[in-house]
Tab-separated table of C-alpha atoms in Angstrom:
chain	number	residue	atom	x	y	z
A	57	UNK	CA	4.967	17.757	7.102
A	58	UNK	CA	2.610	20.621	6.513
A	59	UNK	CA	-0.326	19.791	4.240
A	60	UNK	CA	-2.548	22.143	2.274
A	61	UNK	CA	-6.182	21.453	1.509
A	62	UNK	CA	-6.708	21.932	-2.192
A	63	UNK	CA	-9.638	21.599	-4.540
A	64	UNK	CA	-7.867	20.341	-7.609
A	65	UNK	CA	-9.025	20.078	-11.181
A	66	UNK	CA	-7.139	18.634	-14.107
A	67	UNK	CA	-5.290	21.821	-15.012
A	68	UNK	CA	-3.980	22.331	-11.479
A	69	UNK	CA	-2.620	18.801	-11.234
A	70	UNK	CA	-0.588	19.207	-14.401
A	71	UNK	CA	0.146	22.917	-14.119
A	72	UNK	CA	2.881	24.318	-11.940
A	73	UNK	CA	4.804	21.059	-11.898
A	74	UNK	CA	8.129	22.768	-11.849
A	75	UNK	CA	8.200	26.353	-10.642
A	76	UNK	CA	10.857	28.955	-11.337
A	77	UNK	CA	10.874	28.235	-15.064
A	78	UNK	CA	12.153	24.656	-14.821
A	79	UNK	CA	10.755	22.186	-17.322
A	80	UNK	CA	9.760	18.637	-16.352
A	81	UNK	CA	11.575	15.729	-17.917
A	82	UNK	CA	9.628	13.592	-20.370
A	83	UNK	CA	9.281	10.852	-17.768
A	84	UNK	CA	8.049	13.217	-15.084
A	85	UNK	CA	5.634	14.917	-17.458
A	86	UNK	CA	4.118	11.636	-18.644
A	87	UNK	CA	3.704	10.384	-15.094
A	88	UNK	CA	1.987	13.580	-13.986
A	89	UNK	CA	-0.277	13.503	-17.026
A	90	UNK	CA	-1.238	9.930	-16.142
A	91	UNK	CA	-1.981	11.018	-12.583
A	92	UNK	CA	-4.091	13.896	-13.858
A	93	UNK	CA	-6.069	11.643	-16.157
A	94	UNK	CA	-7.237	9.677	-13.125
A	95	UNK	CA	-8.757	12.784	-11.502
A	96	UNK	CA	-12.294	12.881	-12.889
A	97	UNK	CA	-14.044	15.008	-10.275
A	98	UNK	CA	-13.355	17.856	-7.886
A	99	UNK	CA	-12.942	15.710	-4.785
A	100	UNK	CA	-11.124	17.609	-2.069
A	101	UNK	CA	-7.512	16.525	-1.741
A	102	UNK	CA	-4.636	16.903	0.663
A	103	UNK	CA	-1.485	17.535	-1.350
A	104	UNK	CA	2.095	18.002	-0.268
A	105	UNK	CA	3.669	18.556	-3.674
A	106	UNK	CA	3.130	17.641	-7.312
A	107	UNK	CA	2.694	13.921	-7.792
A	108	UNK	CA	1.814	13.219	-4.140
A	109	UNK	CA	-1.678	13.648	-2.740
A	110	UNK	CA	-4.416	12.134	-0.591
A	111	UNK	CA	-7.997	12.007	-1.798
A	112	UNK	CA	-11.270	10.794	-0.350
A	113	UNK	CA	-12.811	7.808	-2.110
A	114	UNK	CA	-14.636	9.227	-5.128
A	115	UNK	CA	-17.724	7.581	-6.606
A	116	UNK	CA	-15.740	6.376	-9.605
A	117	UNK	CA	-12.995	4.888	-7.442
A	118	UNK	CA	-15.549	3.273	-5.128
A	119	UNK	CA	-17.149	1.508	-8.091
A	120	UNK	CA	-13.708	0.337	-9.170
A	121	UNK	CA	-13.016	-1.050	-5.688
A	122	UNK	CA	-16.332	-2.892	-5.590
A	123	UNK	CA	-15.992	-4.394	-9.049
A	124	UNK	CA	-12.348	-5.238	-8.360
A	125	UNK	CA	-13.329	-7.030	-5.150
A	126	UNK	CA	-11.281	-5.127	-2.572
A	127	UNK	CA	-14.446	-3.515	-1.183
A	128	UNK	CA	-16.497	-6.686	-0.896
A	129	UNK	CA	-20.216	-6.988	-0.187
A	130	UNK	CA	-19.511	-7.878	3.450
A	131	UNK	CA	-17.081	-4.989	3.975
A	132	UNK	CA	-17.870	-3.160	7.215
A	133	UNK	CA	-15.106	-0.543	7.009
A	134	UNK	CA	-16.871	2.714	6.113
A	135	UNK	CA	-15.913	4.187	2.776
A	136	UNK	CA	-15.376	7.564	4.463
A	137	UNK	CA	-12.642	6.054	6.654
A	138	UNK	CA	-10.500	5.148	3.637
A	139	UNK	CA	-8.195	7.377	1.630
A	140	UNK	CA	-6.722	7.126	-1.869
A	141	UNK	CA	-3.036	7.975	-2.176
A	142	UNK	CA	-1.284	8.914	-5.393
A	143	UNK	CA	2.510	8.924	-5.225
A	144	UNK	CA	5.576	8.723	-7.413
A	145	UNK	CA	8.070	5.889	-7.063
A	146	UNK	CA	11.201	4.715	-8.818
A	147	UNK	CA	12.069	1.238	-10.022
A	148	UNK	CA	15.511	-0.357	-9.728
A	149	UNK	CA	16.625	1.365	-12.928
A	150	UNK	CA	15.674	4.802	-11.634
A	151	UNK	CA	12.594	5.192	-13.829
A	152	UNK	CA	9.732	7.192	-12.317
A	153	UNK	CA	6.253	5.666	-12.098
A	154	UNK	CA	2.912	6.773	-10.728
A	155	UNK	CA	1.721	4.671	-7.809
A	156	UNK	CA	-1.655	4.385	-6.112
A	157	UNK	CA	-2.777	2.888	-2.826
A	158	UNK	CA	-5.860	2.858	-0.601
A	159	UNK	CA	-5.185	3.039	3.146
A	160	UNK	CA	-7.079	3.875	6.321
A	161	UNK	CA	-7.344	7.601	6.984
A	162	UNK	CA	-5.528	7.088	10.301
A	163	UNK	CA	-2.239	6.413	8.497
A	164	UNK	CA	-2.744	8.296	5.230
A	165	UNK	CA	-0.529	11.317	5.897
A	166	UNK	CA	2.247	9.247	7.470
A	167	UNK	CA	2.281	6.832	4.537
A	168	UNK	CA	2.293	9.665	2.001
A	169	UNK	CA	5.293	11.178	3.755
A	170	UNK	CA	7.084	7.816	3.782
A	171	UNK	CA	6.630	7.392	0.034
A	172	UNK	CA	7.856	10.923	-0.597
A	173	UNK	CA	11.052	10.152	1.278
A	174	UNK	CA	11.502	6.807	-0.462
A	175	UNK	CA	11.066	8.510	-3.836
A	176	UNK	CA	13.532	11.285	-3.015
A	177	UNK	CA	16.104	8.696	-1.954
A	178	UNK	CA	15.568	6.577	-5.074
A	179	UNK	CA	14.495	3.576	-2.984
A	180	UNK	CA	13.223	1.054	-5.563
A	181	UNK	CA	9.579	0.011	-5.653
A	182	UNK	CA	8.685	-1.813	-8.838
A	183	UNK	CA	4.904	-1.582	-8.969
A	184	UNK	CA	2.107	0.035	-6.963
A	185	UNK	CA	-1.446	-0.357	-8.268
A	186	UNK	CA	-4.662	-1.234	-6.483
A	187	UNK	CA	-5.374	-4.938	-5.849
A	188	UNK	CA	-8.523	-4.391	-7.904
A	189	UNK	CA	-6.300	-4.664	-10.982
A	190	UNK	CA	-5.849	-8.323	-9.974
A	191	UNK	CA	-9.445	-8.851	-8.783
A	192	UNK	CA	-7.982	-8.842	-5.256
A	193	UNK	CA	-6.132	-12.133	-5.842
A	194	UNK	CA	-3.209	-11.978	-3.404
A	195	UNK	CA	-1.118	-14.712	-4.989
A	196	UNK	CA	-1.276	-13.258	-8.493
A	197	UNK	CA	-0.648	-9.752	-7.190
A	198	UNK	CA	2.360	-10.804	-5.111
A	199	UNK	CA	3.890	-12.714	-8.018
A	200	UNK	CA	3.712	-9.456	-9.959
A	201	UNK	CA	5.722	-7.750	-7.186
A	202	UNK	CA	2.914	-5.312	-6.509
A	203	UNK	CA	2.894	-3.093	-3.414
A	204	UNK	CA	-0.509	-2.434	-1.828
A	205	UNK	CA	-2.555	-2.013	1.338
A	206	UNK	CA	-6.367	-2.172	1.586
A	207	UNK	CA	-8.060	-5.441	0.614
A	208	UNK	CA	-11.039	-6.223	2.813
A	209	UNK	CA	-11.270	-9.601	4.491
A	210	UNK	CA	-11.950	-11.114	7.880
A	211	UNK	CA	-9.386	-13.259	9.657
A	212	UNK	CA	-10.347	-16.880	8.946
A	213	UNK	CA	-13.054	-18.264	11.254
A	214	UNK	CA	-13.424	-14.970	13.165
A	215	UNK	CA	-15.351	-11.717	12.973
A	216	UNK	CA	-12.112	-9.763	13.274
A	217	UNK	CA	-11.012	-7.708	10.305
A	218	UNK	CA	-7.503	-8.383	9.046
A	219	UNK	CA	-5.048	-5.511	9.108
A	220	UNK	CA	-5.097	-5.329	5.317
A	221	UNK	CA	-8.882	-5.368	5.598
A	222	UNK	CA	-8.623	-2.235	7.713
A	223	UNK	CA	-6.117	-0.563	5.409
A	224	UNK	CA	-3.623	-0.510	8.286
A	225	UNK	CA	-1.029	-2.850	6.779
A	226	UNK	CA	1.184	-2.299	3.746
A	227	UNK	CA	3.091	-4.794	1.609
A	228	UNK	CA	6.128	-3.620	-0.356
A	229	UNK	CA	7.891	-5.419	-3.248
A	230	UNK	CA	6.025	-8.616	-2.506
A	231	UNK	CA	7.750	-11.113	-4.809
A	232	UNK	CA	11.208	-10.434	-3.419
A	233	UNK	CA	10.057	-10.236	0.206
A	234	UNK	CA	7.833	-13.291	0.649
A	235	UNK	CA	5.794	-14.640	3.538
A	236	UNK	CA	7.148	-17.858	5.053
A	237	UNK	CA	5.860	-20.172	7.766
A	238	UNK	CA	6.246	-23.837	8.679
A	239	UNK	CA	2.945	-25.272	9.918
A	240	UNK	CA	2.267	-28.571	11.674
A	241	UNK	CA	-0.577	-30.612	10.209
A	242	UNK	CA	-2.994	-32.734	12.245
A	243	UNK	CA	-0.958	-35.851	11.479
A	244	UNK	CA	2.198	-34.230	12.823
A	245	UNK	CA	3.771	-33.629	9.431
A	246	UNK	CA	5.348	-30.299	8.608
A	247	UNK	CA	4.299	-28.115	5.706
A	248	UNK	CA	6.097	-25.088	4.358
A	249	UNK	CA	3.917	-22.132	3.376
A	250	UNK	CA	5.457	-19.579	1.008
A	251	UNK	CA	3.485	-16.665	-0.410
A	252	UNK	CA	3.845	-16.018	-3.230
A	253	UNK	CA	4.999	-19.505	-4.159
A	254	UNK	CA	7.383	-17.977	-6.701
A	255	UNK	CA	9.108	-16.088	-3.882
A	256	UNK	CA	10.957	-19.162	-2.607
A	257	UNK	CA	14.310	-18.176	-4.205
A	258	UNK	CA	14.232	-14.983	-2.132
A	259	UNK	CA	13.869	-16.632	1.283
A	260	UNK	CA	17.655	-16.721	1.589
A	261	UNK	CA	18.128	-13.274	3.057
A	262	UNK	CA	21.928	-13.558	2.993
A	263	UNK	CA	21.811	-13.064	-0.776
A	264	UNK	CA	21.834	-9.672	-2.464
A	265	UNK	CA	19.077	-8.926	-4.972
A	266	UNK	CA	16.994	-5.980	-6.146
A	267	UNK	CA	13.880	-4.918	-4.197
A	268	UNK	CA	15.000	-6.690	-1.016
A	269	UNK	CA	13.847	-5.137	2.273
A	270	UNK	CA	16.389	-5.455	5.061
A	271	UNK	CA	16.238	-4.587	8.722
A	272	UNK	CA	17.737	-1.132	9.107
A	273	UNK	CA	17.335	-0.076	5.481
A	274	UNK	CA	15.487	3.120	4.584
A	275	UNK	CA	12.092	1.494	4.055
A	276	UNK	CA	12.363	-0.316	7.389
A	277	UNK	CA	13.440	2.817	9.235
A	278	UNK	CA	10.756	5.084	7.815
A	279	UNK	CA	7.910	2.710	8.603
A	280	UNK	CA	9.108	1.719	12.065
A	281	UNK	CA	9.732	5.365	12.989
A	282	UNK	CA	6.022	5.937	12.308
A	283	UNK	CA	5.064	3.110	14.666
A	284	UNK	CA	4.681	0.276	12.163
A	285	UNK	CA	5.883	-3.250	12.917
A	286	UNK	CA	7.814	-5.271	10.328
A	287	UNK	CA	6.908	-8.874	9.580
A	288	UNK	CA	10.571	-9.689	9.079
A	289	UNK	CA	11.061	-9.292	12.844
A	290	UNK	CA	8.530	-11.978	13.744
A	291	UNK	CA	9.841	-15.245	15.193
A	292	UNK	CA	6.993	-17.703	14.516
A	293	UNK	CA	6.880	-16.730	10.840
A	294	UNK	CA	8.444	-14.231	8.472
A	295	UNK	CA	6.618	-11.707	6.326
A	296	UNK	CA	9.393	-9.645	4.801
A	297	UNK	CA	7.080	-7.522	2.639
A	298	UNK	CA	4.751	-6.536	5.468
A	299	UNK	CA	4.438	-3.436	7.664
A	300	UNK	CA	1.469	-3.055	10.018
A	301	UNK	CA	0.126	-0.995	12.885
A	302	UNK	CA	0.307	-2.702	16.298
A	303	UNK	CA	-2.605	-4.926	17.291
A	304	UNK	CA	-3.641	-2.742	20.224
A	305	UNK	CA	-4.644	-0.114	17.656
A	306	UNK	CA	-6.093	-2.298	14.915
A	307	UNK	CA	-8.164	-4.487	17.226
A	308	UNK	CA	-9.974	-1.435	18.597
A	309	UNK	CA	-10.998	-0.419	15.089
A	310	UNK	CA	-11.981	-3.962	14.154
A	311	UNK	CA	-14.163	-4.245	17.257
A	312	UNK	CA	-15.684	-0.812	16.676
A	313	UNK	CA	-16.645	-1.598	13.077
A	314	UNK	CA	-18.011	-5.011	14.051
A	315	UNK	CA	-20.190	-3.566	16.817
A	316	UNK	CA	-21.562	-0.882	14.501
A	317	UNK	CA	-22.726	-3.566	12.104
A	318	UNK	CA	-24.380	-5.905	14.623
A	319	UNK	CA	-28.022	-6.248	13.631
């Protein structure tokens, strides 16, 4: 999809929403006004159409990410390698909402295009705000059915950055598409891990319910066509909410960032 580099100010974001004399609906107008209110500087943006754009990480947003704990003190992913997406999405009742997400610049345009297509098709996404709104607490955020991407962290007991820590993994409708794994403890006992814990009723994938991601549905197809892998396809565990770039790509970036920060 062709992108245009724009230097946008508040008036441009709101203005020209519907060309050819068409008036926006009240819902669309309020969402676009909310989006415009979040633009506080003249940071260069890549926009495809009203309500959908990519922006570099502004000073104000960077402070929000640091105070909200997604960009932690030990974060080694350069700020300039991240991008802020603003999109529109619809909930299960067809209401339009403004969404926001921080991702790695490598996937920013592909992800923006995916969300445009999901919005046009009315594919339901309930909530999409930055994890900073939850102080980067995964469990609380997932219980709230929030969709997100970047949240810096290392993989436990390693110097490898997790795929969410790189901004190269995306979780969609997290409550209704939980993570599930059965682990074996040191004493041989089995333990069931479900994240979020409140997602247990939605582990039965034979049931029909709102916000469910299924293999072959539109969300699945759009992400996998762009080269993402779906956690619902894994055999040792299931992560129905999760789409990620393959490890051969992410490990190169993780190693590169780690080497750059060796003192």
